[in-house]
PDB file of C-alpha atoms in Angstrom:
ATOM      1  CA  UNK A   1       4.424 -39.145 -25.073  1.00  0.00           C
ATOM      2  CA  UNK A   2       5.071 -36.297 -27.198  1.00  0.00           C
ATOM      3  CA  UNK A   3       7.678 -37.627 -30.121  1.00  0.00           C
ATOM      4  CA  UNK A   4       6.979 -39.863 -32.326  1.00  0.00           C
ATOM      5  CA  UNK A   5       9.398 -41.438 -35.224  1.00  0.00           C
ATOM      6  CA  UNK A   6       8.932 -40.464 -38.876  1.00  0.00           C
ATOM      7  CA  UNK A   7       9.175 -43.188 -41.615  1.00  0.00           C
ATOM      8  CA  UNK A   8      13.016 -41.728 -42.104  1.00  0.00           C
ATOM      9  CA  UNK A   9      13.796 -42.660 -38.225  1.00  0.00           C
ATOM     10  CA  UNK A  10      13.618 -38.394 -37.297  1.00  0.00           C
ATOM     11  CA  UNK A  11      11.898 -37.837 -33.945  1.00  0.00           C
ATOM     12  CA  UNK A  12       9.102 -35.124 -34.390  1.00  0.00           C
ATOM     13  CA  UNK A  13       7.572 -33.120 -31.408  1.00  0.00           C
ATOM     14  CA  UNK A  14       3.806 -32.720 -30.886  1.00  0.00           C
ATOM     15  CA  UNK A  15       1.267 -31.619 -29.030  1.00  0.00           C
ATOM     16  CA  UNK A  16      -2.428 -33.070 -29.324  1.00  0.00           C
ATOM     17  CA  UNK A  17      -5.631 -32.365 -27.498  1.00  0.00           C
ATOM     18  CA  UNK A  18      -6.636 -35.860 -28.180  1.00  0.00           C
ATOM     19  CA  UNK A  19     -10.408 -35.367 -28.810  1.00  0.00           C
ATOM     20  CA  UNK A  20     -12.597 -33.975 -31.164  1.00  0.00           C
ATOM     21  CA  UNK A  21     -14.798 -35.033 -34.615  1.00  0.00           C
ATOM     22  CA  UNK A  22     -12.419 -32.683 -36.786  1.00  0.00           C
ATOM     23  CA  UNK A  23      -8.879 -32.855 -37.194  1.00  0.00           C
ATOM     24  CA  UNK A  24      -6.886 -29.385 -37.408  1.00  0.00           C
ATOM     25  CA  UNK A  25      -3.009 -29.341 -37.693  1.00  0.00           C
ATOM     26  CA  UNK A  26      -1.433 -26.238 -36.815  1.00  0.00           C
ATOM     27  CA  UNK A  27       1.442 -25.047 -38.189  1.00  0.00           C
ATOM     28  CA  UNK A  28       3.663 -22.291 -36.208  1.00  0.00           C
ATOM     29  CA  UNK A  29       5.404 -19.707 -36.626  1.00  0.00           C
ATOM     30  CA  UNK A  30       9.325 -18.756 -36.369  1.00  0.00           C
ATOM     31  CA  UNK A  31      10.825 -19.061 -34.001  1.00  0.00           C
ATOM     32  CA  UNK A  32       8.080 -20.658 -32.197  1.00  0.00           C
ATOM     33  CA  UNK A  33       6.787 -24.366 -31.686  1.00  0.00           C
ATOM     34  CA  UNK A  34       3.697 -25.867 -30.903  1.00  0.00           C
ATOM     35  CA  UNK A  35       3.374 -24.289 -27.698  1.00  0.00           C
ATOM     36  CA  UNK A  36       1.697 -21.321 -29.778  1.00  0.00           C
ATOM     37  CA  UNK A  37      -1.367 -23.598 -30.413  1.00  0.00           C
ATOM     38  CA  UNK A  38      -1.963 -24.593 -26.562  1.00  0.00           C
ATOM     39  CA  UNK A  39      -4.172 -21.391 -25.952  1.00  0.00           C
ATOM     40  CA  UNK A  40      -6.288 -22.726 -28.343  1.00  0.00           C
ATOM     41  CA  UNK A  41      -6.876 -25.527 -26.547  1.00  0.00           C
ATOM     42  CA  UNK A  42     -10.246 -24.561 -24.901  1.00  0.00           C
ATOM     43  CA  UNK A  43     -11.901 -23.169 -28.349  1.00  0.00           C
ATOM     44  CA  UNK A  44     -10.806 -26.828 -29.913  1.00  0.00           C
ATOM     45  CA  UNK A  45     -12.487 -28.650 -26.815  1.00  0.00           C
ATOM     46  CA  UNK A  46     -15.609 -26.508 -27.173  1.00  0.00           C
ATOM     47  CA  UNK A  47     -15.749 -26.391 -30.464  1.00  0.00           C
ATOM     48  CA  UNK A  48     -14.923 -30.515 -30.918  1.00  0.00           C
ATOM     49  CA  UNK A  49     -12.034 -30.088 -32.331  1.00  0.00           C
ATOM     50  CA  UNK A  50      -8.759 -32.158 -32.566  1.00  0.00           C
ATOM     51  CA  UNK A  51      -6.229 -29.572 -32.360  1.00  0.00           C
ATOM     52  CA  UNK A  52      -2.700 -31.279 -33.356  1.00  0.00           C
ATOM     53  CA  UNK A  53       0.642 -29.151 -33.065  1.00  0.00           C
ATOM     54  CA  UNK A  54       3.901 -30.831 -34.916  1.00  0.00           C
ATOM     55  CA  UNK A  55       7.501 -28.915 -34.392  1.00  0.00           C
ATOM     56  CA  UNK A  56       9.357 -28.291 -37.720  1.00  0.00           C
ATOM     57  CA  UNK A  57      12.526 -30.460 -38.145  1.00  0.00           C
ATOM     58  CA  UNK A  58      15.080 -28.259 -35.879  1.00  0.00           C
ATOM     59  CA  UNK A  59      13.109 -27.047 -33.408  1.00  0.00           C
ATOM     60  CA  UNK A  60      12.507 -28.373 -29.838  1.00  0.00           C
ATOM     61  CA  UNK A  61      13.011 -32.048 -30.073  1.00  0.00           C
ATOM     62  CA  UNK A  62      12.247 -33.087 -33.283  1.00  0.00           C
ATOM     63  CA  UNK A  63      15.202 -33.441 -35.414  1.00  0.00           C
ATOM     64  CA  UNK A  64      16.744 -31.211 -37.791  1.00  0.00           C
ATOM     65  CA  UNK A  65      16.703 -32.113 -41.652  1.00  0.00           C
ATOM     66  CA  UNK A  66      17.431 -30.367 -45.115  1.00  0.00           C
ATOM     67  CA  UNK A  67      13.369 -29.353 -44.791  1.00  0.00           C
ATOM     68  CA  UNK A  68      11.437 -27.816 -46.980  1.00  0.00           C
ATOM     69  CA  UNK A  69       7.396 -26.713 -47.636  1.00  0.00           C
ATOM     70  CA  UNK A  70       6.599 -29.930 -49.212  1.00  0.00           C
ATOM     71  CA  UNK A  71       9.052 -31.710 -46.950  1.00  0.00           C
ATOM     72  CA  UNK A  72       7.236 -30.975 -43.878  1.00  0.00           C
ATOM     73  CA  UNK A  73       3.752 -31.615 -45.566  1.00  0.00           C
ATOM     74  CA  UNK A  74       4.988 -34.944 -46.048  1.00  0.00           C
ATOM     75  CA  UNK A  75       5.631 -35.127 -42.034  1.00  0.00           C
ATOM     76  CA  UNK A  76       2.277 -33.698 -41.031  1.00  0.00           C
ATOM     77  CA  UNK A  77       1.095 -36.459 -43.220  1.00  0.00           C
ATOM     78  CA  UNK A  78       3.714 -39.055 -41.602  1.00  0.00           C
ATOM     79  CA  UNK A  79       2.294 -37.909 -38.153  1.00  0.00           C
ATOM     80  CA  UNK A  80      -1.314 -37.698 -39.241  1.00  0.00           C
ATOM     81  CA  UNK A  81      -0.951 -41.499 -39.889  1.00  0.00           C
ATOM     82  CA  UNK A  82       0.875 -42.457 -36.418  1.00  0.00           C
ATOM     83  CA  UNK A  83      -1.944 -40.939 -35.165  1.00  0.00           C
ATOM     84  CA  UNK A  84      -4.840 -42.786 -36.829  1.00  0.00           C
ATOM     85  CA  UNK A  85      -6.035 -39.838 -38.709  1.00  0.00           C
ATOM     86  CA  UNK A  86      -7.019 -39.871 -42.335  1.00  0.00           C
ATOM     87  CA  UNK A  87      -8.216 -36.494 -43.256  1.00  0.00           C
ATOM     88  CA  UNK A  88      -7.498 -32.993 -41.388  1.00  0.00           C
ATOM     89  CA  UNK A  89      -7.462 -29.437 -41.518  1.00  0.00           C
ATOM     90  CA  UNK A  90      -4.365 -26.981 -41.501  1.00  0.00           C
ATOM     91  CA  UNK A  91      -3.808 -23.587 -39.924  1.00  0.00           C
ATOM     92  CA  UNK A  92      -0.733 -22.080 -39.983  1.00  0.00           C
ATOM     93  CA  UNK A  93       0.645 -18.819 -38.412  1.00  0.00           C
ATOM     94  CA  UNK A  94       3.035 -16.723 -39.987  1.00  0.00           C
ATOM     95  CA  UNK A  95       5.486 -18.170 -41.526  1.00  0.00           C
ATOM     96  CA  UNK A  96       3.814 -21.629 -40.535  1.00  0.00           C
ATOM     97  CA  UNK A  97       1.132 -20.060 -43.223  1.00  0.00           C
ATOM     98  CA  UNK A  98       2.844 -21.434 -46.482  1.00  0.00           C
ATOM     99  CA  UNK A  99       3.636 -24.809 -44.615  1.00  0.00           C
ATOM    100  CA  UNK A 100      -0.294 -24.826 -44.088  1.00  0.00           C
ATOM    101  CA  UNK A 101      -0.854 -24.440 -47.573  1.00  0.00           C
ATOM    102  CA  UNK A 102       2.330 -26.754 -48.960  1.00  0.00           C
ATOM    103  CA  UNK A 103      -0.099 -29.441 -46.823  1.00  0.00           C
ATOM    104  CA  UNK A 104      -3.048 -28.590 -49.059  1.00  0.00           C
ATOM    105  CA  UNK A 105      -0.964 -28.534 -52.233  1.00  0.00           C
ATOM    106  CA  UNK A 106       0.748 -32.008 -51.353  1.00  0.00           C
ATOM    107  CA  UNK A 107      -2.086 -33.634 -50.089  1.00  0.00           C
ATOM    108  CA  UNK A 108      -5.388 -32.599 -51.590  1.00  0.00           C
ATOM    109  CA  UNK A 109      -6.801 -35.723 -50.872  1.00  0.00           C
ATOM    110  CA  UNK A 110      -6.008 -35.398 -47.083  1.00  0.00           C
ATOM    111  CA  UNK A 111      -6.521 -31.364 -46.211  1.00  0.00           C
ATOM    112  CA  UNK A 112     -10.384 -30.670 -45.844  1.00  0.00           C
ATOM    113  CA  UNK A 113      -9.721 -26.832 -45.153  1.00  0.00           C
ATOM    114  CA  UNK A 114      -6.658 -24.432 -44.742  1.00  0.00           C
ATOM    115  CA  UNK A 115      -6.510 -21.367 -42.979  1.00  0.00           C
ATOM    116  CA  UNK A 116      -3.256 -18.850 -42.421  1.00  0.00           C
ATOM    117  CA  UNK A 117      -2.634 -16.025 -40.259  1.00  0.00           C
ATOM    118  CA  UNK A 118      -0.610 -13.157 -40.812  1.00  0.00           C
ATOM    119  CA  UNK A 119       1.064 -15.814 -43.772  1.00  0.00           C
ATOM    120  CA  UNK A 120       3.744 -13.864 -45.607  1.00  0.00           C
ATOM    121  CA  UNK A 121       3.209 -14.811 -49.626  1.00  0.00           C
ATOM    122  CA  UNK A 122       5.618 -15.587 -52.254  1.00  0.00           C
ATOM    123  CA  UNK A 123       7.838 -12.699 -51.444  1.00  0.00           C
ATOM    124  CA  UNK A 124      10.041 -11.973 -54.411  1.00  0.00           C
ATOM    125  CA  UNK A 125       6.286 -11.918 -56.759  1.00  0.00           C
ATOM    126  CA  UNK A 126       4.728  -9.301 -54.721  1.00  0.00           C
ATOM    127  CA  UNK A 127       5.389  -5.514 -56.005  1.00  0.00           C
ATOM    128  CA  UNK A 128       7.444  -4.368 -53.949  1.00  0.00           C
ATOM    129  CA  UNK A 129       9.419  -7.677 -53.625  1.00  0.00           C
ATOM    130  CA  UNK A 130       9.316  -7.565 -49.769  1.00  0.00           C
ATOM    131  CA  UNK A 131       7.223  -8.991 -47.257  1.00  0.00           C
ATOM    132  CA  UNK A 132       6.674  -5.841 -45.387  1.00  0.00           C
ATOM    133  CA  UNK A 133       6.738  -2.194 -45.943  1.00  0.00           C
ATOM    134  CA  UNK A 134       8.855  -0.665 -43.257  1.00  0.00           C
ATOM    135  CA  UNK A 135      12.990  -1.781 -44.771  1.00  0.00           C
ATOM    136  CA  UNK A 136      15.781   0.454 -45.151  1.00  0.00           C
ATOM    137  CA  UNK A 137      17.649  -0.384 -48.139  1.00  0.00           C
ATOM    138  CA  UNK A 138      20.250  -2.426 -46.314  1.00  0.00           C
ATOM    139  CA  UNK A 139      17.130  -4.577 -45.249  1.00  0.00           C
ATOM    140  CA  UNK A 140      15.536  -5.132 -48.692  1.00  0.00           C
ATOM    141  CA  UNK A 141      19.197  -6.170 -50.149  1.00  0.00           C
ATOM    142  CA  UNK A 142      19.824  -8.567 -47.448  1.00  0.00           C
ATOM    143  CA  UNK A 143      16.237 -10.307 -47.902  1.00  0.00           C
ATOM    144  CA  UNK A 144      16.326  -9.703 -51.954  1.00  0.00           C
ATOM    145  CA  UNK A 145      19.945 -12.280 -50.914  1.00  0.00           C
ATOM    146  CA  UNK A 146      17.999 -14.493 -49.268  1.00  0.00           C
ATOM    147  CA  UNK A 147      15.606 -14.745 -52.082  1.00  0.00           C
ATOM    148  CA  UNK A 148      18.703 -15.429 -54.734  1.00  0.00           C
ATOM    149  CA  UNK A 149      20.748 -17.187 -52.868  1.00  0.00           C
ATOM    150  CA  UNK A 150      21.234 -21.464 -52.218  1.00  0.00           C
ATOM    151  CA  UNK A 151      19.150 -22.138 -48.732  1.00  0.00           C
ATOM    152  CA  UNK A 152      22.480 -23.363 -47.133  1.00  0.00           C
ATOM    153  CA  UNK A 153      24.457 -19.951 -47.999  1.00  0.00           C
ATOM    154  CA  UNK A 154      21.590 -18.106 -46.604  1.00  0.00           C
ATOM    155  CA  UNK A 155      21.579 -20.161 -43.280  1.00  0.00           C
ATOM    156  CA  UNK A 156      25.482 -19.200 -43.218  1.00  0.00           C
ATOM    157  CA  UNK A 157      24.359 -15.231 -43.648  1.00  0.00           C
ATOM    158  CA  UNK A 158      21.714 -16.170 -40.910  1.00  0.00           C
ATOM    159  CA  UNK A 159      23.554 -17.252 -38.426  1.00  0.00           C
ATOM    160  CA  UNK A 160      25.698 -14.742 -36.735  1.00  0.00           C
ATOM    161  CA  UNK A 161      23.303 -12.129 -36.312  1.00  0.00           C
ATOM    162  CA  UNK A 162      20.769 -14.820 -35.386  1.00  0.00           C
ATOM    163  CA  UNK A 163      23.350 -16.536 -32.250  1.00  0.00           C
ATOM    164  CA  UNK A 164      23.735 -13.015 -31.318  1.00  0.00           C
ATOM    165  CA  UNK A 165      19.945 -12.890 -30.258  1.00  0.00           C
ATOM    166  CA  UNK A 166      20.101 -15.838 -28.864  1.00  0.00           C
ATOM    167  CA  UNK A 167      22.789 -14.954 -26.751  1.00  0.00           C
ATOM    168  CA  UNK A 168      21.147 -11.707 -25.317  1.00  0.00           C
ATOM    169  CA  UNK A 169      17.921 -13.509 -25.024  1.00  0.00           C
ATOM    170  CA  UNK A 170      19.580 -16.355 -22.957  1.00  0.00           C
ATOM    171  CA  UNK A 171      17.299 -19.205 -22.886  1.00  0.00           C
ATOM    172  CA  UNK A 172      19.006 -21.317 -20.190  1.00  0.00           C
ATOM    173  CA  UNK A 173      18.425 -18.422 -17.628  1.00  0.00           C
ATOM    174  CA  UNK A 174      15.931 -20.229 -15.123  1.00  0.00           C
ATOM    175  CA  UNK A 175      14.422 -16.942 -13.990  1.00  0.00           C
ATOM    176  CA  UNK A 176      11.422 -17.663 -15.564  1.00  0.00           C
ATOM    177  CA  UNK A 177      10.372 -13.734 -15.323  1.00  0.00           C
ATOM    178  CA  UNK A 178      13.609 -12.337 -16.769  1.00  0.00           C
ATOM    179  CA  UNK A 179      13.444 -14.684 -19.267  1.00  0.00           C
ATOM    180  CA  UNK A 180       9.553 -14.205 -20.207  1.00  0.00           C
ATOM    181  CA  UNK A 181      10.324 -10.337 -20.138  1.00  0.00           C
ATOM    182  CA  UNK A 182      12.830 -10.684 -22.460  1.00  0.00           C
ATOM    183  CA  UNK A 183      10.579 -13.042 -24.809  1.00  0.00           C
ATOM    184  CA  UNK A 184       7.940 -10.603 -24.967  1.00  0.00           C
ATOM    185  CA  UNK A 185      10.002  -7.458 -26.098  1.00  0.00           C
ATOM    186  CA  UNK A 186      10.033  -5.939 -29.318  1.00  0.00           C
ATOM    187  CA  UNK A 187       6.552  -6.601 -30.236  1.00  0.00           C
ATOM    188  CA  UNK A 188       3.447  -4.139 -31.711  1.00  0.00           C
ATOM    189  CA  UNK A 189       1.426  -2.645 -28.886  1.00  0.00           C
ATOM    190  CA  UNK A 190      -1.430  -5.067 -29.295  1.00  0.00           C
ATOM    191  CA  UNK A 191       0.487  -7.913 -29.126  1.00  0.00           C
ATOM    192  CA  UNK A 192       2.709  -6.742 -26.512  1.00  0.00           C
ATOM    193  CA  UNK A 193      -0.803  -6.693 -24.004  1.00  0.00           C
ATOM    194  CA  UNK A 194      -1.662 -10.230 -25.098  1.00  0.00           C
ATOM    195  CA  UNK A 195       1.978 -11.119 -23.853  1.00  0.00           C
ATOM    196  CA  UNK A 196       1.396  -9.323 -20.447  1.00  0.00           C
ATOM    197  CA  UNK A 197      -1.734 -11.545 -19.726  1.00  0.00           C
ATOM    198  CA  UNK A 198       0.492 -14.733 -20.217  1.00  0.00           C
ATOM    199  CA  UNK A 199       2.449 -16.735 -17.136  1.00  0.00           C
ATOM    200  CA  UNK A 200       5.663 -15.827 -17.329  1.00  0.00           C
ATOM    201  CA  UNK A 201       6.293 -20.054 -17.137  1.00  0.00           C
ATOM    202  CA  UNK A 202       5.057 -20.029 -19.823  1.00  0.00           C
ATOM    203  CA  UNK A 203       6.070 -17.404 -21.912  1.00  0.00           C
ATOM    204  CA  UNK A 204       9.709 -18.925 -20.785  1.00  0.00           C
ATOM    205  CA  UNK A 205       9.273 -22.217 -21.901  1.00  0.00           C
ATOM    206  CA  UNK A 206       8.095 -21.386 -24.957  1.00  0.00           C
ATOM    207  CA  UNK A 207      11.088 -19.401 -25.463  1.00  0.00           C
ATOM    208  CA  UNK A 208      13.528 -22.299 -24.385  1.00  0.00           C
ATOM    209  CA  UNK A 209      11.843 -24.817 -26.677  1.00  0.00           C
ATOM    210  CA  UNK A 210      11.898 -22.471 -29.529  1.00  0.00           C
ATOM    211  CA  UNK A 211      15.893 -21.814 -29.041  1.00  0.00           C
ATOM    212  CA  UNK A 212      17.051 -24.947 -27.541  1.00  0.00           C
ATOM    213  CA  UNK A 213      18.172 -25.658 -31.089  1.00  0.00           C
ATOM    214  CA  UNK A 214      18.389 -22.706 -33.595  1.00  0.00           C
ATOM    215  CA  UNK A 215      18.167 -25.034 -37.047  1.00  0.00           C
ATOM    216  CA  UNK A 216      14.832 -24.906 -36.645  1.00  0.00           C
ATOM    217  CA  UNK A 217      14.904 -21.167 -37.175  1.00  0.00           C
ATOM    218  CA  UNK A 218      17.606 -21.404 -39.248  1.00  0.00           C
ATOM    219  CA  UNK A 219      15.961 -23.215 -42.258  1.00  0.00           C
ATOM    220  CA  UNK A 220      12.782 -21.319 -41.661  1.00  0.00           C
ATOM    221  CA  UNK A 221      14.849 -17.904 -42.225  1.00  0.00           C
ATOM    222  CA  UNK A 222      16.478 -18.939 -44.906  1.00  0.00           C
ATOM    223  CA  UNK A 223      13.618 -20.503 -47.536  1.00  0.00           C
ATOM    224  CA  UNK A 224      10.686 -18.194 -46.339  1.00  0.00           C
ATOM    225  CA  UNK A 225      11.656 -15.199 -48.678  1.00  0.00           C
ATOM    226  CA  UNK A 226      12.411 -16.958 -51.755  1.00  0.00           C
ATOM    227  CA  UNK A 227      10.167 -18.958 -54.247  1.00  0.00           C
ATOM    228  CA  UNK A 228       8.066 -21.882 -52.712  1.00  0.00           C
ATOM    229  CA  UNK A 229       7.875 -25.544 -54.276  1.00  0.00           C
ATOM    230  CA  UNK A 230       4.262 -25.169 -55.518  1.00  0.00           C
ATOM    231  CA  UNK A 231       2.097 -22.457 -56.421  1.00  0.00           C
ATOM    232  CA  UNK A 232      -1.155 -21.190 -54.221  1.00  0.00           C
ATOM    233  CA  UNK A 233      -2.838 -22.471 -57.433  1.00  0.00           C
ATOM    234  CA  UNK A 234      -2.082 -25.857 -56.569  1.00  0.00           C
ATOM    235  CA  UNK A 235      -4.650 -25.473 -52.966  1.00  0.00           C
ATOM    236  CA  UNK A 236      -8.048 -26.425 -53.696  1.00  0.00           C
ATOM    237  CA  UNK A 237      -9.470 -26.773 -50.900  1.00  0.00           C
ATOM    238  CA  UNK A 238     -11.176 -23.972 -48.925  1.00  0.00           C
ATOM    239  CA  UNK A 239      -8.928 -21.360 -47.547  1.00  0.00           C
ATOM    240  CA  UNK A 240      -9.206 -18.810 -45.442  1.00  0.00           C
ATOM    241  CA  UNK A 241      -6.664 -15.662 -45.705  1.00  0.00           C
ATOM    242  CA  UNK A 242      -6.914 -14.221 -42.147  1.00  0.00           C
ATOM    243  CA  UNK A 243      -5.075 -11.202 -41.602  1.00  0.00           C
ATOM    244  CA  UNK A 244      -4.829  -7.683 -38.713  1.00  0.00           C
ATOM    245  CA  UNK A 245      -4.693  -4.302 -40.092  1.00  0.00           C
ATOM    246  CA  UNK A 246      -2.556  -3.328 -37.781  1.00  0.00           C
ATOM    247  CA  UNK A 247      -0.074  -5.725 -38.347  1.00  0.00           C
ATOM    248  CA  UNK A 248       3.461  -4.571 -38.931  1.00  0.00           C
ATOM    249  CA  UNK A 249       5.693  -7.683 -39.565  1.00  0.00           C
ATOM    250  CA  UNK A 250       3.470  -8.975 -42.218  1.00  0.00           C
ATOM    251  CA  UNK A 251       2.288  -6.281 -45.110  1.00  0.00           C
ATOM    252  CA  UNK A 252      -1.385  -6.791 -45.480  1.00  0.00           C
ATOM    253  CA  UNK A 253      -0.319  -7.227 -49.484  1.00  0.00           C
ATOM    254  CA  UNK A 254       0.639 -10.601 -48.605  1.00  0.00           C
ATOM    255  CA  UNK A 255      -2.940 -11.253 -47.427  1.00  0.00           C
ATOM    256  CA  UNK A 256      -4.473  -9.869 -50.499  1.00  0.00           C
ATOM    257  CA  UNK A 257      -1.749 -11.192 -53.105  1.00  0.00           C
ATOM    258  CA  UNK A 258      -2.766 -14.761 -51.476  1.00  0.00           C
ATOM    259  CA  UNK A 259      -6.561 -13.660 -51.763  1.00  0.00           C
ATOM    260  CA  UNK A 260      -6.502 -13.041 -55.347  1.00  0.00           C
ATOM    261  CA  UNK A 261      -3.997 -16.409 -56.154  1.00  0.00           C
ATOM    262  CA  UNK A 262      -5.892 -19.257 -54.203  1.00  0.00           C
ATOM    263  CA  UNK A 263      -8.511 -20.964 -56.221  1.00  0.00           C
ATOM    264  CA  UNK A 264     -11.132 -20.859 -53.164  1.00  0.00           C
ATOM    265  CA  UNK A 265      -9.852 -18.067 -51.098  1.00  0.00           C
ATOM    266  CA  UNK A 266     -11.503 -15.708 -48.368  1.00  0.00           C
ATOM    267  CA  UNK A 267     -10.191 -12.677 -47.464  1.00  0.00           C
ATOM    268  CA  UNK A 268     -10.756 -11.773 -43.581  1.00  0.00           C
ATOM    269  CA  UNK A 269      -9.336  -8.624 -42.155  1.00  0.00           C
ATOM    270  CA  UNK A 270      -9.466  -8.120 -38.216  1.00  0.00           C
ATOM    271  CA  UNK A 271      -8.375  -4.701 -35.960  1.00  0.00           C
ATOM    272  CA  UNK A 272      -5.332  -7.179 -34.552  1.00  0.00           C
ATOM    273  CA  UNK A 273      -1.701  -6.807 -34.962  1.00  0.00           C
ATOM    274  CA  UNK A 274       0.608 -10.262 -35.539  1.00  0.00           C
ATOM    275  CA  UNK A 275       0.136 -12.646 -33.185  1.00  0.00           C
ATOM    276  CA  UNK A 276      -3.401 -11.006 -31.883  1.00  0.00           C
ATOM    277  CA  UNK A 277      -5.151 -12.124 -35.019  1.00  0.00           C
ATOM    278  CA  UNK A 278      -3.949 -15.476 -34.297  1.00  0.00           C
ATOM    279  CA  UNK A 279      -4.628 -15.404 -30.227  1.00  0.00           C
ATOM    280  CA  UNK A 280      -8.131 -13.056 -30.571  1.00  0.00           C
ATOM    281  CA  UNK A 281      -9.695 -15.803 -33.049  1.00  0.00           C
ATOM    282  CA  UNK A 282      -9.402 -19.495 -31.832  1.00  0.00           C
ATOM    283  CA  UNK A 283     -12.903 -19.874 -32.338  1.00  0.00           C
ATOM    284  CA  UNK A 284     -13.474 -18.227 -35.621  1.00  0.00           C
ATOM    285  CA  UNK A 285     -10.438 -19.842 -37.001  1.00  0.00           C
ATOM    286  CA  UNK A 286     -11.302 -23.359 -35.712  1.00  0.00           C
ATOM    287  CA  UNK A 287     -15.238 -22.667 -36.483  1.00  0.00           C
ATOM    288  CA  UNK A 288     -14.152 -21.960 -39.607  1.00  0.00           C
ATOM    289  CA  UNK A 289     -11.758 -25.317 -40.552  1.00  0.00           C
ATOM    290  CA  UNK A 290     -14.664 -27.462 -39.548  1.00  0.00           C
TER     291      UNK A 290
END
């Protein structure tokens, strides 16, 4: 089985190694699911630990919903108990970082550790207001926009450009190798070698789970660049800021503005790029949420 029904009566996707003495939930990125925690599958069974991936309302098949950070703490929560589990960790990638923490934030009694990846922080607070250093000035108006504007008018400035992608991208093409090729383009060089070691299978399915609905991405887009729900002060527990130096989606001022905010914060910096520091590290990161 991998749905379950929320208290609400929304299906949620997962993915769950089953086994292990420690819980971790992993939060992904965008657009992604929880395929992006199966290669850490091997580092959880070695390490014994219960790696747990959840897909955000809209993505795959769990069902799309007016979500938000502390929205989807609440599910990790709802799924945590389906699944028998009373306390856990949380690592989130990306933009899956905040969601990681909004799980420490809403749950301190639940969240043991946190961890996040290449996490973007609260954009419009860092100096400059942007979550990475390389936008032309049409780019840092359209995300100072997002940041200003009601979630639902943002989707609406979303959406064109982000159906266009889809479109060229074409998830339903069942060449698995076109598909995978076209998945894996656009990336930093570092990243782009980790994709070329990947099946193309499943670099493609990845790709049509992430896309098969775009609401998912949608929502994601729309409230990751504004103000969160709750403040980093509000994580307690011990978090690790994880972070590649030669990442260029994520300014390493996020990593550092997060740093300096959470109450019980380390800072580590790795020679990775985005989704390296993630892939590179399954048994640091999962060493480290024990």
């Amino acid at each position: 089985m991998s749905t379950l029904e929320l208290p609400d009566g929304r299906q949620a996707q997962y993915w769950d190694t089953g086994v292990g003495a420690t819980t971790v939930f992993f939060l992904h990125g965008c657009p992604d699911t929880r395929r992006a925690a199966f290669p850490g599958a091997p580092a959880a069974r070695e390490y014994g630990v219960r790696l747990v991936a959840v897909n955000r309302p809209g993505y795959g098949k769990s069902d799309a919903a007016a979500s938000d950070h502390l929205s989807v703490a609440d599910d990790v929560a709802a799924v945590a108990d389906q699944l028998g589990i009373d306390r856990y960790a949380v690592l989130g990638m990306s933009i899956g970082g905040p969601y990681a923490l909004a799980c420490a934030a809403r749950h301190p009694d639940r969240v043991t550790r946190a961890a996040v990846v290449a996490s973007p922080a609260i954009v419009p607070e860092l100096d400059p207001p942007y979550h990475r250093d390389d936008l032309g000035p049409d780019q840092q108006e359209f995300f100072t926009g997002l940041a200003q504007a009601e979630v639902e008018e943002s989707i609406e400035r979303i959406r064109p450009d982000f159906a266009q992608y889809v479109a060229q991208l074409d998830p339903a093409d069942p060449d698995d190798d076109a598909l995978a090729a076209r998945w894996s383009t656009g990336h930093p060089p570092l990243d782009a070698e980790w994709f070329a070691q990947q099946p193309a299978s499943e670099l493609a399915a990845a790709a049509r789970e992430a896309l098969v609905n775009q609401d998912g991405y949608l929502r994601d887009a729309a409230i990751s660049f504004r103000a969160w729900g709750f403040r980093p002060e509000d994580v307690t527990c011990p978090t690790t800021v994880w972070h590649g130096m030669a990442d260029p989606q994520v300014s390493i001022r996020n990593a550092r503005w997060l740093a300096e905010r959470l109450p019980d914060a380390q800072l580590e910096l790795r020679s990775t790029a985005h989704l390296t520091t993630l892939h590179s590290h399954w048994p640091e990161l999962l060493t480290a949420l024990r």
